[in-house]
PDB file of C-alpha atoms in Angstrom:
ATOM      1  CA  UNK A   1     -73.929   7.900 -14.141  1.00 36.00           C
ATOM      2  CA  UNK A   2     -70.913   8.000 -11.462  1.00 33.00           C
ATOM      3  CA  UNK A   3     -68.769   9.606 -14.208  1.00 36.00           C
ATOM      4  CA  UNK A   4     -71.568  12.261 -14.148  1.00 35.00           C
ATOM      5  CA  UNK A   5     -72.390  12.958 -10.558  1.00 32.00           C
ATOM      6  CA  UNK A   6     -68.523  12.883  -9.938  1.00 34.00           C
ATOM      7  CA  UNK A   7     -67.656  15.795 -13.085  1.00 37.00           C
ATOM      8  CA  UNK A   8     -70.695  18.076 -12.020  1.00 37.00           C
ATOM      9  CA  UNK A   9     -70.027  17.830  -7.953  1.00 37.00           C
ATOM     10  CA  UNK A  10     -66.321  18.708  -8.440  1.00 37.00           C
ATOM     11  CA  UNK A  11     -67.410  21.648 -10.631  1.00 37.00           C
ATOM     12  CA  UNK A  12     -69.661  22.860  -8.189  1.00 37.00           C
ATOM     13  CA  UNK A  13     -66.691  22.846  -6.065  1.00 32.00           C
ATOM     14  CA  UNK A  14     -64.859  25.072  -8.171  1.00 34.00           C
ATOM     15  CA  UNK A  15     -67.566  27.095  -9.122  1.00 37.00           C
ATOM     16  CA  UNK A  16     -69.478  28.504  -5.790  1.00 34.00           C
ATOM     17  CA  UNK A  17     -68.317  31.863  -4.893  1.00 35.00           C
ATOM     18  CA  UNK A  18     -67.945  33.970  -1.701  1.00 32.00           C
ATOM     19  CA  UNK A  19     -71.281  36.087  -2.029  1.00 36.00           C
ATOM     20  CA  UNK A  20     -73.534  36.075   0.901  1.00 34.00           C
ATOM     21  CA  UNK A  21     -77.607  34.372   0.509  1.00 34.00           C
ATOM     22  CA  UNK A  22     -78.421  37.961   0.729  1.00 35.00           C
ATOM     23  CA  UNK A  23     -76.478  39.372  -2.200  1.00 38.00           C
ATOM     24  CA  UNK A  24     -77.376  36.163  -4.661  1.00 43.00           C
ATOM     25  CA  UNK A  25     -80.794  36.461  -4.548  1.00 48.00           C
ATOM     26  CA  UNK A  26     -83.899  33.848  -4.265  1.00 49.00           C
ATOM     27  CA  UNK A  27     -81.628  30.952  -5.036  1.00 58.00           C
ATOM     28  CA  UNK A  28     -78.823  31.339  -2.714  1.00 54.00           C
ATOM     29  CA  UNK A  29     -79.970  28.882  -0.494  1.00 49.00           C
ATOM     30  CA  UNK A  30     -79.680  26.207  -3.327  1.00 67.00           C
ATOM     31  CA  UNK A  31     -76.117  27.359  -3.882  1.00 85.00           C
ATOM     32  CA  UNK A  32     -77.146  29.779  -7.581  1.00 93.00           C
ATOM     33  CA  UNK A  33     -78.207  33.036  -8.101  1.00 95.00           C
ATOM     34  CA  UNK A  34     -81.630  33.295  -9.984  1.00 94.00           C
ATOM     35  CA  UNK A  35     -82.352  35.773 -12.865  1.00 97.00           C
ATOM     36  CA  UNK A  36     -83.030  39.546 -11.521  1.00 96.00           C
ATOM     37  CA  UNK A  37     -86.369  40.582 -10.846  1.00 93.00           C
ATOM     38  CA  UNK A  38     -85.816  43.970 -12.997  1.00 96.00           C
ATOM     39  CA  UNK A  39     -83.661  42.248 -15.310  1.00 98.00           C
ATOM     40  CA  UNK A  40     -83.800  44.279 -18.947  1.00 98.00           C
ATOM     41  CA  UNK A  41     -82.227  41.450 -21.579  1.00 98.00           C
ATOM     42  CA  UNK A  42     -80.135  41.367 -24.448  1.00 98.00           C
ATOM     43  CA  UNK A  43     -80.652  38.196 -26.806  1.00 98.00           C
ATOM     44  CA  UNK A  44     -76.698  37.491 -28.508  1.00 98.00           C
ATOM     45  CA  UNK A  45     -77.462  33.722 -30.015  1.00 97.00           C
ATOM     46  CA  UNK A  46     -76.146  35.300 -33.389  1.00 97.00           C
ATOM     47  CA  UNK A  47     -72.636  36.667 -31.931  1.00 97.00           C
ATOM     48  CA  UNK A  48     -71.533  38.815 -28.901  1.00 97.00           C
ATOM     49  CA  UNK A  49     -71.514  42.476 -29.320  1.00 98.00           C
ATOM     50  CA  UNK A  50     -71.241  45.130 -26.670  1.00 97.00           C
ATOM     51  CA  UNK A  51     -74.438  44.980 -24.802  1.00 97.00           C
ATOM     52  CA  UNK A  52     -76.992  48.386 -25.100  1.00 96.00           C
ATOM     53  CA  UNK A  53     -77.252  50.877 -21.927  1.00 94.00           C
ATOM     54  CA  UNK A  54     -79.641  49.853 -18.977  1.00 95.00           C
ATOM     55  CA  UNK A  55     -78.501  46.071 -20.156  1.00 98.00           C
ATOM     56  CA  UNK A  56     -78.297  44.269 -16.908  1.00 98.00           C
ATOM     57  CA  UNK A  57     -79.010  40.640 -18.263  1.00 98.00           C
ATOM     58  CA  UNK A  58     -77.446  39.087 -21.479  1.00 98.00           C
ATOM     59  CA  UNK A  59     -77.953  35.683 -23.328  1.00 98.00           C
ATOM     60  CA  UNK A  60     -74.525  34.167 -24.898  1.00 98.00           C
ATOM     61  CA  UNK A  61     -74.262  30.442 -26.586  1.00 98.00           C
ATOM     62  CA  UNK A  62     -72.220  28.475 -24.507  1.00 97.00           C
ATOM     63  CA  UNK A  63     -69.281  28.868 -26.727  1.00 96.00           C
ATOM     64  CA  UNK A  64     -68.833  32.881 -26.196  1.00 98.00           C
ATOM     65  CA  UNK A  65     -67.741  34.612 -23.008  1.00 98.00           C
ATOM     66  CA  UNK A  66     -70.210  35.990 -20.451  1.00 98.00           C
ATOM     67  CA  UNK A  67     -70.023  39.936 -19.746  1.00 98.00           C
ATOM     68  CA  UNK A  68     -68.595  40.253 -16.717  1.00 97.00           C
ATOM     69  CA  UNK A  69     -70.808  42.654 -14.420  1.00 97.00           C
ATOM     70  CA  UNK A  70     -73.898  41.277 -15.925  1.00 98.00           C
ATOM     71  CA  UNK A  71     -75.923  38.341 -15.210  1.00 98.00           C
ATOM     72  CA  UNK A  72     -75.024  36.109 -17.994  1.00 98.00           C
ATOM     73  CA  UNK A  73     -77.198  33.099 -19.541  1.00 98.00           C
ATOM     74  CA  UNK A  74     -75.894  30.426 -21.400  1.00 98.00           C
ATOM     75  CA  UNK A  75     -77.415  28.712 -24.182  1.00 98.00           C
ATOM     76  CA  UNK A  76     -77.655  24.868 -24.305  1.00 98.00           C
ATOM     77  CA  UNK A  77     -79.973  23.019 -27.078  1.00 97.00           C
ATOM     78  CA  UNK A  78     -80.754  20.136 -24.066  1.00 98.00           C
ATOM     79  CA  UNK A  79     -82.779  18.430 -26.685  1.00 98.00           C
ATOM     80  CA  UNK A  80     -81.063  18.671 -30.080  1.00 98.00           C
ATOM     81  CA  UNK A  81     -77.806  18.698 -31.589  1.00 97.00           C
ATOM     82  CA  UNK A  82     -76.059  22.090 -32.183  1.00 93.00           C
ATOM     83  CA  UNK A  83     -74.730  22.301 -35.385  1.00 90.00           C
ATOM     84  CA  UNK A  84     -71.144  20.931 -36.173  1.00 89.00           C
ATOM     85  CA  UNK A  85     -71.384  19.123 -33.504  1.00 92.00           C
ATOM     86  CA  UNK A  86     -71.341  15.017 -33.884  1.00 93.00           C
ATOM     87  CA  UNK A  87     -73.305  13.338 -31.605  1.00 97.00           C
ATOM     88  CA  UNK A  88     -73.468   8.949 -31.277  1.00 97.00           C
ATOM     89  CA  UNK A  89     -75.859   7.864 -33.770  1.00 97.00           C
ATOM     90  CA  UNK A  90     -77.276   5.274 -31.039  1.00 98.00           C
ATOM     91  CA  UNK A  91     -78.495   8.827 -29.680  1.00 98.00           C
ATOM     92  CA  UNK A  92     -80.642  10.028 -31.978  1.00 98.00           C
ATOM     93  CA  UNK A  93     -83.766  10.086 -32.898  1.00 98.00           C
ATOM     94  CA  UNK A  94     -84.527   7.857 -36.217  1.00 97.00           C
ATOM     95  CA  UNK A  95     -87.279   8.661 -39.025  1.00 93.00           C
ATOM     96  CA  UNK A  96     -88.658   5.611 -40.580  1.00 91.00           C
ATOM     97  CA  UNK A  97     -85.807   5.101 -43.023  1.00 93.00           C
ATOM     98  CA  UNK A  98     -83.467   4.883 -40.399  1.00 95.00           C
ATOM     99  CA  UNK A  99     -81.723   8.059 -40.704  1.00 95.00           C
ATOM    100  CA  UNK A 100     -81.376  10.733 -37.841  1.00 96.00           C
ATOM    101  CA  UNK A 101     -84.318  12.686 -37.513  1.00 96.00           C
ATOM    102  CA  UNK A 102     -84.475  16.485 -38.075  1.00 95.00           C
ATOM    103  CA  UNK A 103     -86.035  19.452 -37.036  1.00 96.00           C
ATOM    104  CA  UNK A 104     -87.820  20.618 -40.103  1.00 94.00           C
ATOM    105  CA  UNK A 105     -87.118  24.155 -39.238  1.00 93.00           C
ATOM    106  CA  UNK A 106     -83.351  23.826 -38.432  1.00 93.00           C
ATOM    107  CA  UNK A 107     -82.086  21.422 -40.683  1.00 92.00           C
ATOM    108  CA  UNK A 108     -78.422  21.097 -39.436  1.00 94.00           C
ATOM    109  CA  UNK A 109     -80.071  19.941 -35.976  1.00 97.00           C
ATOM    110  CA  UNK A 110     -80.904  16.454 -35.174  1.00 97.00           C
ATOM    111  CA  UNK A 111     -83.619  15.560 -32.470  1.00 98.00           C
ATOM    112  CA  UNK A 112     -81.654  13.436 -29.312  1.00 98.00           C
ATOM    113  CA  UNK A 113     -83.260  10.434 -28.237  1.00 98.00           C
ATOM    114  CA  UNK A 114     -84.371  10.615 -24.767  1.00 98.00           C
ATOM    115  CA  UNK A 115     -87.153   7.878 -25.147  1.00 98.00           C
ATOM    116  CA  UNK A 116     -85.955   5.794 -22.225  1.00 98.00           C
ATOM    117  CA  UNK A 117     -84.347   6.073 -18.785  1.00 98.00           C
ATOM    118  CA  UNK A 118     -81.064   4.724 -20.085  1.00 98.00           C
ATOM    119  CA  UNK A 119     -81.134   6.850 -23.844  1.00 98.00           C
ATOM    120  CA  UNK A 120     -81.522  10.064 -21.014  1.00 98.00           C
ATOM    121  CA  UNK A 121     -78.553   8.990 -18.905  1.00 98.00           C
ATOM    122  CA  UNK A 122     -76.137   8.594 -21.911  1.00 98.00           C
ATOM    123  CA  UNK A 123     -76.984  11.932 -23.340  1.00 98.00           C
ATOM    124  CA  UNK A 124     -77.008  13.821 -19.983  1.00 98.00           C
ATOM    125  CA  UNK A 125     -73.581  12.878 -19.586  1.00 98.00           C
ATOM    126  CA  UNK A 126     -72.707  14.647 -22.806  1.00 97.00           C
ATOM    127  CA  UNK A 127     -74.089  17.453 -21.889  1.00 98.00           C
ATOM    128  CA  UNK A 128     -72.967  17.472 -18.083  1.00 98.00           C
ATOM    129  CA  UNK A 129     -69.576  18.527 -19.931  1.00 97.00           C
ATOM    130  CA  UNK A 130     -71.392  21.691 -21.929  1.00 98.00           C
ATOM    131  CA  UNK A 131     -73.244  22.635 -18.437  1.00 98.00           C
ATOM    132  CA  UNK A 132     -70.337  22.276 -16.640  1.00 98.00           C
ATOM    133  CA  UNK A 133     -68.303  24.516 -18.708  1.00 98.00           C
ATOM    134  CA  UNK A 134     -70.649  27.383 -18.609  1.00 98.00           C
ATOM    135  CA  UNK A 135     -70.353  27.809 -15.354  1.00 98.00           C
ATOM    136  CA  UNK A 136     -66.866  27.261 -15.308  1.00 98.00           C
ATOM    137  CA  UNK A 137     -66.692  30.711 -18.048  1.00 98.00           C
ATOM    138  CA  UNK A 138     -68.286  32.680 -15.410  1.00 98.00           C
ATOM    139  CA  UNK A 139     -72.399  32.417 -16.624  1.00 98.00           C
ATOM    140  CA  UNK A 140     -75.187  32.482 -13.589  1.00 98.00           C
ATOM    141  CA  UNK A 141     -77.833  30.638 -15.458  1.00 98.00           C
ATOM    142  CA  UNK A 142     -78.721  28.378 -18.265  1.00 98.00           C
ATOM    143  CA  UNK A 143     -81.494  27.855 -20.949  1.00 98.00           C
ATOM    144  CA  UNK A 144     -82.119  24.666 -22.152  1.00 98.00           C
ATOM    145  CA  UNK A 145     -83.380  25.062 -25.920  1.00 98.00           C
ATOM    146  CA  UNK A 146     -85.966  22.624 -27.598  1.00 98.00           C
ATOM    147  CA  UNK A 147     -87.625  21.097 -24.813  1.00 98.00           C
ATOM    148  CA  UNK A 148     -90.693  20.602 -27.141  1.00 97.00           C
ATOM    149  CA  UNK A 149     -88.902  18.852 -29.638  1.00 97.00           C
ATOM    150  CA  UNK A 150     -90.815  15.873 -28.563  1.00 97.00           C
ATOM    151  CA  UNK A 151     -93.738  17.706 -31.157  1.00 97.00           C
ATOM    152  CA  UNK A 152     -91.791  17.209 -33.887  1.00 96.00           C
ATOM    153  CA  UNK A 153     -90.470  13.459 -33.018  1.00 97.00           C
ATOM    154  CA  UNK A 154     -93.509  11.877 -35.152  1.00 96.00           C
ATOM    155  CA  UNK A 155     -94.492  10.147 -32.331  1.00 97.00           C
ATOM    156  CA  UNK A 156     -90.657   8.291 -31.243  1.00 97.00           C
ATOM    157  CA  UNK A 157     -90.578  10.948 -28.290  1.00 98.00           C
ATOM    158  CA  UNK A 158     -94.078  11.760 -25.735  1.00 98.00           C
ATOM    159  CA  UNK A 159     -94.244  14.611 -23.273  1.00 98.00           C
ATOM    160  CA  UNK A 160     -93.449  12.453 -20.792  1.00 98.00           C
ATOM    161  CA  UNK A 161     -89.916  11.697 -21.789  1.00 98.00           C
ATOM    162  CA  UNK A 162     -89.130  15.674 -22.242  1.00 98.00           C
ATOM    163  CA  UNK A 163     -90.053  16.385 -18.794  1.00 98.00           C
ATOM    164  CA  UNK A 164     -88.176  13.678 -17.544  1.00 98.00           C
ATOM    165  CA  UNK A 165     -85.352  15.320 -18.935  1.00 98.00           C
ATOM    166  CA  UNK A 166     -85.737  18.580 -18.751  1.00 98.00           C
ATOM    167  CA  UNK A 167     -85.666  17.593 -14.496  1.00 98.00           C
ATOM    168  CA  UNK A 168     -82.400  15.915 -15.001  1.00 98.00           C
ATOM    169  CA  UNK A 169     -80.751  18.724 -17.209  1.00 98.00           C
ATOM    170  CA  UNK A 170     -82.271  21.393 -13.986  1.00 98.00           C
ATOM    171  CA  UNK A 171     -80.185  19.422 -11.341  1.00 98.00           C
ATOM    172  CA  UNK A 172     -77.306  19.105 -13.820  1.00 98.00           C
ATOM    173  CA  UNK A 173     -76.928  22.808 -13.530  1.00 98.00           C
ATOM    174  CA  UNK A 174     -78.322  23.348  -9.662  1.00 98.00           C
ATOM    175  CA  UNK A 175     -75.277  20.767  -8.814  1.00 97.00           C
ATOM    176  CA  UNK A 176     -73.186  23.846 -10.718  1.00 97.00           C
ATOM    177  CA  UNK A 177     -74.040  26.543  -9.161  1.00 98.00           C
ATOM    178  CA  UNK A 178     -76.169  27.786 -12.363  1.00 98.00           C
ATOM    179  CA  UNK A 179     -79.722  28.827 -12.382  1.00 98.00           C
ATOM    180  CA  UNK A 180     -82.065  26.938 -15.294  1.00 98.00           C
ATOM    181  CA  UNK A 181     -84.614  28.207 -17.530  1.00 98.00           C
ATOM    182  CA  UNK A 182     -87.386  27.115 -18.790  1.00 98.00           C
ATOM    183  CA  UNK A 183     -87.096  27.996 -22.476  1.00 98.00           C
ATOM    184  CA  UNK A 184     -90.390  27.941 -25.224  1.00 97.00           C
ATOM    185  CA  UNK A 185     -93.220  25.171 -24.510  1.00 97.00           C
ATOM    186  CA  UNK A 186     -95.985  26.872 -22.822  1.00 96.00           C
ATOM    187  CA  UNK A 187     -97.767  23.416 -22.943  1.00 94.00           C
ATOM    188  CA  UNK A 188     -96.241  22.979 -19.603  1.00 97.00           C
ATOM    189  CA  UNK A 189     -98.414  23.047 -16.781  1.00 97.00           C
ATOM    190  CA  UNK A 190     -96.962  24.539 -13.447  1.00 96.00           C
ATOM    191  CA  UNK A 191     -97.286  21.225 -12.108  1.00 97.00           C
ATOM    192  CA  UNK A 192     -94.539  20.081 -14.010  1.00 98.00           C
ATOM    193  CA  UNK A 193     -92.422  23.507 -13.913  1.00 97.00           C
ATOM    194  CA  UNK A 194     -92.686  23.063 -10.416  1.00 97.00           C
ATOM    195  CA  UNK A 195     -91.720  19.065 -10.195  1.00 98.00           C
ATOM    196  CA  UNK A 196     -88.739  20.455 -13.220  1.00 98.00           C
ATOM    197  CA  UNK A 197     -87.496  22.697 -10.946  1.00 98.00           C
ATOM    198  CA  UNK A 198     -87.046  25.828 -13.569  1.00 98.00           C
ATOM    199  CA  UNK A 199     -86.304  29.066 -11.855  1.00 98.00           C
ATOM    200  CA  UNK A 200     -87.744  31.507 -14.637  1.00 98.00           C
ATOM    201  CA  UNK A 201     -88.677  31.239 -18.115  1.00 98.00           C
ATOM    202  CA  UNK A 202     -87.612  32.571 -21.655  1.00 98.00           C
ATOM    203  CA  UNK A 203     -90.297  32.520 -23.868  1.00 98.00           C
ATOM    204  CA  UNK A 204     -89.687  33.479 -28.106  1.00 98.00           C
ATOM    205  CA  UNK A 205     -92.603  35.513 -29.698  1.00 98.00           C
ATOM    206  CA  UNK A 206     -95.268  34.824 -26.708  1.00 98.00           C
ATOM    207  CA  UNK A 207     -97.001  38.186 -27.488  1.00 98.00           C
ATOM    208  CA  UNK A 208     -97.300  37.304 -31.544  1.00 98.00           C
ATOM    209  CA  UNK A 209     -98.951  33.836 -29.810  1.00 98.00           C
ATOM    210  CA  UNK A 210    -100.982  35.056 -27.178  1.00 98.00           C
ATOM    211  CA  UNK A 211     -98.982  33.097 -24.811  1.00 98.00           C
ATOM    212  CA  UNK A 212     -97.514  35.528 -22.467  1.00 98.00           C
ATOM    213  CA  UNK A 213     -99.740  34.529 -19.582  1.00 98.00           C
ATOM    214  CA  UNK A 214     -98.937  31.043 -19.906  1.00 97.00           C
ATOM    215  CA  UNK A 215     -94.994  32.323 -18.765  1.00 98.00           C
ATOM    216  CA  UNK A 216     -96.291  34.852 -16.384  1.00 98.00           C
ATOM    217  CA  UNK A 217     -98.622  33.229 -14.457  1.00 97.00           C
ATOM    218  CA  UNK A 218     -96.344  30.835 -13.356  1.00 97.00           C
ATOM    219  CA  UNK A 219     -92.584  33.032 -13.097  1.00 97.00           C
ATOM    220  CA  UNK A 220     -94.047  36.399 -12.772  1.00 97.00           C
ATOM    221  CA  UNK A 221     -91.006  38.936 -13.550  1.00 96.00           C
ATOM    222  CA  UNK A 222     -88.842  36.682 -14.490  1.00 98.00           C
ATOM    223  CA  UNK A 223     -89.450  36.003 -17.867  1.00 98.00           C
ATOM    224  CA  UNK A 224     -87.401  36.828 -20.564  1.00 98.00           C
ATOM    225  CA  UNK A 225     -89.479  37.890 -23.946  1.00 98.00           C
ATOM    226  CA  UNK A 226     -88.029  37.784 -27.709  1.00 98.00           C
ATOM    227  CA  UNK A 227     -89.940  39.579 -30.001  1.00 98.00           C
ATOM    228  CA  UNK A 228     -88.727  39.833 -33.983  1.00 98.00           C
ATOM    229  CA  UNK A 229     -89.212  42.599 -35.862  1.00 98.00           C
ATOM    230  CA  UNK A 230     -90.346  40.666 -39.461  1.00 97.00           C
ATOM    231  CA  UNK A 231     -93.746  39.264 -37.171  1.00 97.00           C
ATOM    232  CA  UNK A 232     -95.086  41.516 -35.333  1.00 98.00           C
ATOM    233  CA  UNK A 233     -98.171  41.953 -33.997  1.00 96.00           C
ATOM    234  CA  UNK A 234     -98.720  45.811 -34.026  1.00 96.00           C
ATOM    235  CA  UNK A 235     -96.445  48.309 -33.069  1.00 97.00           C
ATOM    236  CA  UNK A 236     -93.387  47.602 -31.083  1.00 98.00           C
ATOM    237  CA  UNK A 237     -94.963  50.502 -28.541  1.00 97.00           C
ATOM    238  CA  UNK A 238     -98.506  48.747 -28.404  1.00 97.00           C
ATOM    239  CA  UNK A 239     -96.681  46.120 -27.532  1.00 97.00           C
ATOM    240  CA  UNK A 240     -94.831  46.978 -24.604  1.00 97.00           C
ATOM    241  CA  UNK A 241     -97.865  49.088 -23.620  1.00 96.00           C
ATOM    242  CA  UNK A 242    -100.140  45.580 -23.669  1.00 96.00           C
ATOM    243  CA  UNK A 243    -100.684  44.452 -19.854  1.00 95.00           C
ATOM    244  CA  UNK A 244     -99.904  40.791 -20.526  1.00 96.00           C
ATOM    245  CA  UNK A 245     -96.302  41.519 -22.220  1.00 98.00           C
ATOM    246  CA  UNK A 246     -93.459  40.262 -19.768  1.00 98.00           C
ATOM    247  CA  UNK A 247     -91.623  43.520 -18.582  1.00 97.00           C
ATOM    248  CA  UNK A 248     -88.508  42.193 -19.861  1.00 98.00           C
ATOM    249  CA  UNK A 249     -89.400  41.960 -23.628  1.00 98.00           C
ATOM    250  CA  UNK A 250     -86.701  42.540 -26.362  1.00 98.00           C
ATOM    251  CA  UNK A 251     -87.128  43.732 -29.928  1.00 98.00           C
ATOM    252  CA  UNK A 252     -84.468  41.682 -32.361  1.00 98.00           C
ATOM    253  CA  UNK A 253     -83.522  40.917 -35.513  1.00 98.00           C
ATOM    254  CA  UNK A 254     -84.718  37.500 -36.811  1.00 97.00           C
ATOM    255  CA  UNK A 255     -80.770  36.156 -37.122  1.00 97.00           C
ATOM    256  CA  UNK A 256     -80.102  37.674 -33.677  1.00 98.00           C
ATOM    257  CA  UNK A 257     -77.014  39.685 -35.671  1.00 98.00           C
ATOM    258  CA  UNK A 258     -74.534  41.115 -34.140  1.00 97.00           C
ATOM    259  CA  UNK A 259     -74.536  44.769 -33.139  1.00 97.00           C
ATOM    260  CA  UNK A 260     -71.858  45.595 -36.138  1.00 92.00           C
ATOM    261  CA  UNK A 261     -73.670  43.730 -38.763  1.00 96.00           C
ATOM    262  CA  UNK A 262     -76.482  44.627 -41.595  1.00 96.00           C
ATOM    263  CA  UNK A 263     -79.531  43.432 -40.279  1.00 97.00           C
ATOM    264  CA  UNK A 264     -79.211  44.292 -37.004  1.00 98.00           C
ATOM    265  CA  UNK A 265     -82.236  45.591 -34.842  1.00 98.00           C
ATOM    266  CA  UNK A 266     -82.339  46.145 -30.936  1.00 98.00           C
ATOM    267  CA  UNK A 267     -85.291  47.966 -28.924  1.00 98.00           C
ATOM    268  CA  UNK A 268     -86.850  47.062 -25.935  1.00 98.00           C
ATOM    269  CA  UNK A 269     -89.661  47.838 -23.287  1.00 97.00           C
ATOM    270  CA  UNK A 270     -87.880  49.351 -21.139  1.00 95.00           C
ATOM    271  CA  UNK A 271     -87.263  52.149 -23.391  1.00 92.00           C
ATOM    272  CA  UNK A 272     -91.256  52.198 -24.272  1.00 91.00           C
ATOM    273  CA  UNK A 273     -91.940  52.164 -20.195  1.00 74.00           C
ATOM    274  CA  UNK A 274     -93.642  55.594 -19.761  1.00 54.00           C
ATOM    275  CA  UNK A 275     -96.663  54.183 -22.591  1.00 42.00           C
ATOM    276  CA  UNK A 276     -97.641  51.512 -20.161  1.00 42.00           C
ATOM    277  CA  UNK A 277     -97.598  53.753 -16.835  1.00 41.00           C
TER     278      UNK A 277
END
């Protein structure tokens, strides 16, 4: 773990910039700005495109470029492999042939093992690198996808063992400068978020679920909300007009296309604001 603490503390280093405690927000004081209070989203997993008016907040994989004015988030899947991508098979999960383990929705991604103190080490310092490099391109924050993989380990990974993780991938990018997000798994209970350390949340479909609350209670405005247009549940309006739904809730395409591309769909609340006043 030397290697580790030594790569992220001289990327913090690099990394921390001139703006007062004041100007950075809530999180200044921990050396990283956390997500705006009035942020209004754009979700661009599927390929950067030019962001839509009023966009103050946009969501890039960690191999694209933030948008510089904005407060960028990178994407990190903390507990799987990203596709083409080769990870140590020692690393990985194993299904009871011996053979890596995958997530039956994703198929290309494998589930990391992070069963034991020492499996957690080895594949933080792998992703130390990723972390580190987002905040070297500029990003303010990061979301760490698939912290509930541990649901679809058939039993190799417990609850435990992801929030374990999940505390260690939090200081990763705290060390950087970067503010950390809490990304899906509203099984969490705040005493964990709290002992994790996430500074807001990004939940996917938590109106469709009824889950919105479990986000909100807990990070108030700062939750980032992905709705797709092929599930709904009612009318985009109806939705943003609902109580519980986060403020910052985007309407998307399923593939999260690119602006230029068939497919593509964009609305949010924010547009929808004057139905829930």
């Amino acid at each position: 773990m030397q290697s580790t603490r030594t790569l992220v503390a001289a990327t913090l280093i690099l990394c921390t910039g001139t703006a007062t405690a004041a100007e950075q927000g809530p999180g200044a004081a921990r050396g990283f700005e956390t997500l705006p209070s009035d942020a209004i989203a754009d979700y661009q997993l599927g390929g950067a495109y030019n962001p839509p008016a009023r966009t103050n907040v946009v969501v890039r994989d960690s191999t694209a470029a933030p948008v510089r004015g904005l407060y960028n988030i990178c994407y990190v899947n903390g507990f799987q492999t990203q596709p083409g991508i080769a990870w140590p098979p020692e690393l990985l999960v194993k299904n009871s042939k011996g053979k890596p383990l995958v997530d039956p929705d994703w198929p290309d991604e494998h589930l990391l093992d992070i069963s034991s103190e020492k499996l957690r080490a080895a594949v933080l310092k792998r992703l130390a690198t990723t972390i580190s490099g987002c905040a070297r391109s500029g990003f303010n924050a990061v979301e760490f996808d698939n912290l509930d993989s541990f649901t679809r380990s058939k039993g190799a990974l417990r609850h435990e063992d992801a929030v374990a993780f999940a505390t260690s991938l939090v200081r990763a990018a705290h060390n950087v400068g970067l503010a950390a997000g809490q990304k899906n798994t509203p099984q969490l209970s705040d005493r964990e978020r709290r002992r994790i350390g996430f500074d807001f949340a990004v939940s996917e479909e938590c109106h469709r679920y009824d889950e919105c609350s479990k986000y909100t209670r807990f990070y108030g405005d700062r939750v980032i909300n992905i709705e797709y247009v092929d599930d709904l549940r009612g009318r985009f309006a109806d939705i943003c007009a609902d109580a519980a739904t986060p403020r910052d809730t985007v309407l998307r395409d399923r593939d999260l296309k690119p602006a230029q591309h068939g497919g593509y769909h964009h609305d949010h609340c924010v547009e929808h604001r004057s139905v829930r006043q």
